[in-house]
Amino acid sequence: MKLLVIGSGAREHALAWKLAESSHKRFPATVFVAPGNAGTELEKDLKNLPITAIPDLIEFARKESVAFTVVGPEAPLAEGIVDAFRSAGLKIFGPTQKAAQLETSKDFAKAFMGRHGIPTADYATFSSAARAHRYVDKKGVPIVIKADGLAAGKGVVVAMTLEEAHAAVDRMLGEKRPRKAGPKIVIEEFVEGEEISFIVMSDGRHTLPLATSQDHKRLEEGDQGPNTGGMGAYSPAPSITPTLHGKIMREVIQPAINGMEKEGERYTGFLYAGLMITPGGGIKVLEFNCRMGDPEAEVILLRLKSNLITLIEHALAGNLDKIEAEWDRRTALGVVMAASGYPDSPRKGDAIQGLTALPAMLPAEKDYHVFHAGTGTTGGGENGEEIVTAGGRVLCVAALGDSVRMAQRRAYQIAGQIHFEGCQMRPDIGYRAINHRK
Ligand code: AMP
Ligand code: GLY
């Protein structure tokens, strides 16, 4: 059996690693990762495929009789990879280009939520900078400015001052851009509360919620500093009680999946809702993503006990209502090691030490995994081939433990064995979960 994972981050490393592990329970599969990273290249059952163009991927999947493909990141979904694979008669797990608008257009997502009664912050959409400035002045701060399209995590400004808000409007819309062809922004009410991630699989009709998780988006200790893609995560998220879980399924997930079906664009794939739980216990959707979160995927997949191949096969066949997912009862916690200069201008090419010594140090390898994100190899110097940093987030060290604290200790213990120049690593991943338990 051959499987294909599209992407090159730690989320895709985790997906491919779990698929390979799942295949051993049946018949060993080769899992291709396109294009992958140094970590996926190191794994015994994974094989990097250095192609990214959709027609080339289709040709490969056909020639190699790939059983199914799983898409990790949003960019190929926005490009229409699912539509193209399906037209070629190939099985692929992910949303179509139109369904992916839930992530790729904030304006689409907000209007969609309005049409289907999904709770979200009040907003208005603008393509005229002058009108946007007037609206900001009328509403005051704090206020949130969002670029309409995909912006690789840089499209949202939570403005605490009017200066910041006006500067964001100017940066995203420009002062003299033509109104019609120009970009759009969404200006949104600031919502206070605790932010959580809620991720499900959908076959277009039925949904299977994955284990709960929560990430730390800010760069620095104590949730300070600039927003990032995520500096660490843990699963489960203790703040998602069974009551809240039910409420999220009823008020957000089910209406979203039903709404897409009603609008003639069934949503298949992973669906990620970024939610704010307000102090009064209400829910507001901040965003939808048409993929798993990263680093949420790493901790969720480390806890998955069910066969991931079977789950995806059920999703592809429209039978997700006939299966349940089983999770390790322990907590998984993942710590991101990021490059110097991340998130603005990550430095590349720093040698990473300590990766190979790990299995010997901790023989119970199954209780942790070092997922690679931005890593590459270089045929460098006396050491032969070296693994070097090649992106903003470099590694995600994920570990299991009987409590949040134990998972945290383990993850940091392992991360402490790995070194590269200028590494940025938050020392406090999981602190919210620990405080929650108190
Ligand atoms: P988004 O990509 O829309 O999730 O925004 C990125 C981050 O900005 C979120 O993870 C939140 O931390 C923050 N954010 C977005 N929208 C709001 C809002 N309406 N109120 C407060 N914070 C927000
Ligand atoms: N960790 C947040 C995201 O993947 O969007």
CSV table of N, CA and C and ligand atoms in Angstrom, one decimal, residues 11 74 103 195 197 199 214-217 228-233 272 287 289 291-297 393, ligand 2:
chain,number,residue,atom,x,y,z
A,11,ARG,N,3.4,19.1,11.5
A,11,ARG,CA,2.0,18.5,11.3
A,11,ARG,C,2.0,17.4,10.3
A,74,GLU,N,-2.8,24.6,4.3
A,74,GLU,CA,-3.9,25.3,3.6
A,74,GLU,C,-3.5,25.7,2.2
A,103,GLU,N,-11.5,29.1,5.4
A,103,GLU,CA,-10.2,29.6,5.9
A,103,GLU,C,-9.6,30.7,5.0
A,195,GLU,N,-8.8,31.2,24.6
A,195,GLU,CA,-8.8,30.7,23.3
A,195,GLU,C,-8.5,29.2,23.2
A,197,SER,N,-8.7,25.4,20.6
A,197,SER,CA,-8.7,24.9,19.3
A,197,SER,C,-9.7,23.7,19.3
A,199,ILE,N,-10.9,20.6,16.7
A,199,ILE,CA,-10.6,20.0,15.4
A,199,ILE,C,-11.5,18.7,15.2
A,214,GLN,N,-5.1,22.6,22.8
A,214,GLN,CA,-4.9,24.1,23.0
A,214,GLN,C,-3.5,24.4,22.7
A,215,ASP,N,-3.3,25.5,22.0
A,215,ASP,CA,-1.9,25.9,21.7
A,215,ASP,C,-1.6,27.3,22.3
A,216,HIS,N,-0.3,27.6,22.3
A,216,HIS,CA,0.2,28.9,22.8
A,216,HIS,C,0.7,29.6,21.6
A,217,LYS,N,0.0,30.7,21.2
A,217,LYS,CA,0.3,31.4,20.0
A,217,LYS,C,1.4,32.4,20.1
A,228,THR,N,2.4,34.0,16.7
A,228,THR,CA,3.2,33.0,15.8
A,228,THR,C,2.2,32.0,15.4
A,229,GLY,N,2.7,31.0,14.6
A,229,GLY,CA,1.8,29.9,14.2
A,229,GLY,C,1.5,29.0,15.4
A,230,GLY,N,2.3,29.1,16.5
A,230,GLY,CA,2.0,28.3,17.7
A,230,GLY,C,3.4,27.8,18.2
A,231,MET,N,3.6,28.1,19.5
A,231,MET,CA,4.9,27.8,20.1
A,231,MET,C,4.9,26.5,20.9
A,232,GLY,N,3.7,25.9,21.0
A,232,GLY,CA,3.6,24.7,21.8
A,232,GLY,C,2.1,24.4,21.9
A,233,ALA,N,1.8,23.2,22.3
A,233,ALA,CA,0.4,22.8,22.5
A,233,ALA,C,0.3,21.6,23.4
A,272,TYR,N,-10.9,22.9,11.5
A,272,TYR,CA,-10.4,23.5,12.8
A,272,TYR,C,-11.2,24.7,13.1
A,287,GLU,N,-12.0,32.0,14.0
A,287,GLU,CA,-11.6,31.6,12.7
A,287,GLU,C,-12.0,30.2,12.4
A,289,ASN,N,-10.2,27.0,10.2
A,289,ASN,CA,-9.0,26.6,9.3
A,289,ASN,C,-9.5,25.3,8.7
A,291,ARG,N,-7.8,22.6,7.9
A,291,ARG,CA,-6.7,21.7,8.1
A,291,ARG,C,-6.6,21.5,9.6
A,292,MET,N,-5.7,20.6,10.0
A,292,MET,CA,-5.4,20.4,11.4
A,292,MET,C,-4.5,21.6,11.9
A,293,GLY,N,-4.5,21.9,13.1
A,293,GLY,CA,-3.6,22.9,13.6
A,293,GLY,C,-2.2,22.4,13.7
A,294,ASP,N,-1.2,23.3,13.8
A,294,ASP,CA,0.2,22.9,14.0
A,294,ASP,C,0.7,23.9,15.0
A,295,PRO,N,1.0,23.5,16.2
A,295,PRO,CA,1.4,22.2,16.7
A,295,PRO,C,0.3,21.3,17.3
A,296,GLU,N,-1.0,21.7,17.2
A,296,GLU,CA,-2.0,20.8,17.8
A,296,GLU,C,-2.0,19.4,17.2
A,297,ALA,N,-1.7,19.3,15.9
A,297,ALA,CA,-1.8,18.0,15.3
A,297,ALA,C,-0.7,17.0,15.9
A,393,ARG,N,9.7,27.6,12.4
A,393,ARG,CA,9.6,26.6,13.5
A,393,ARG,C,10.4,25.4,13.0
B,2,GLY,N1,-1.7,26.6,15.8
B,2,GLY,C1,-2.7,27.3,15.1
B,2,GLY,C2,-2.8,27.0,13.7
B,2,GLY,O1,-2.4,26.0,13.2
B,2,GLY,O2,-3.5,27.7,13.0
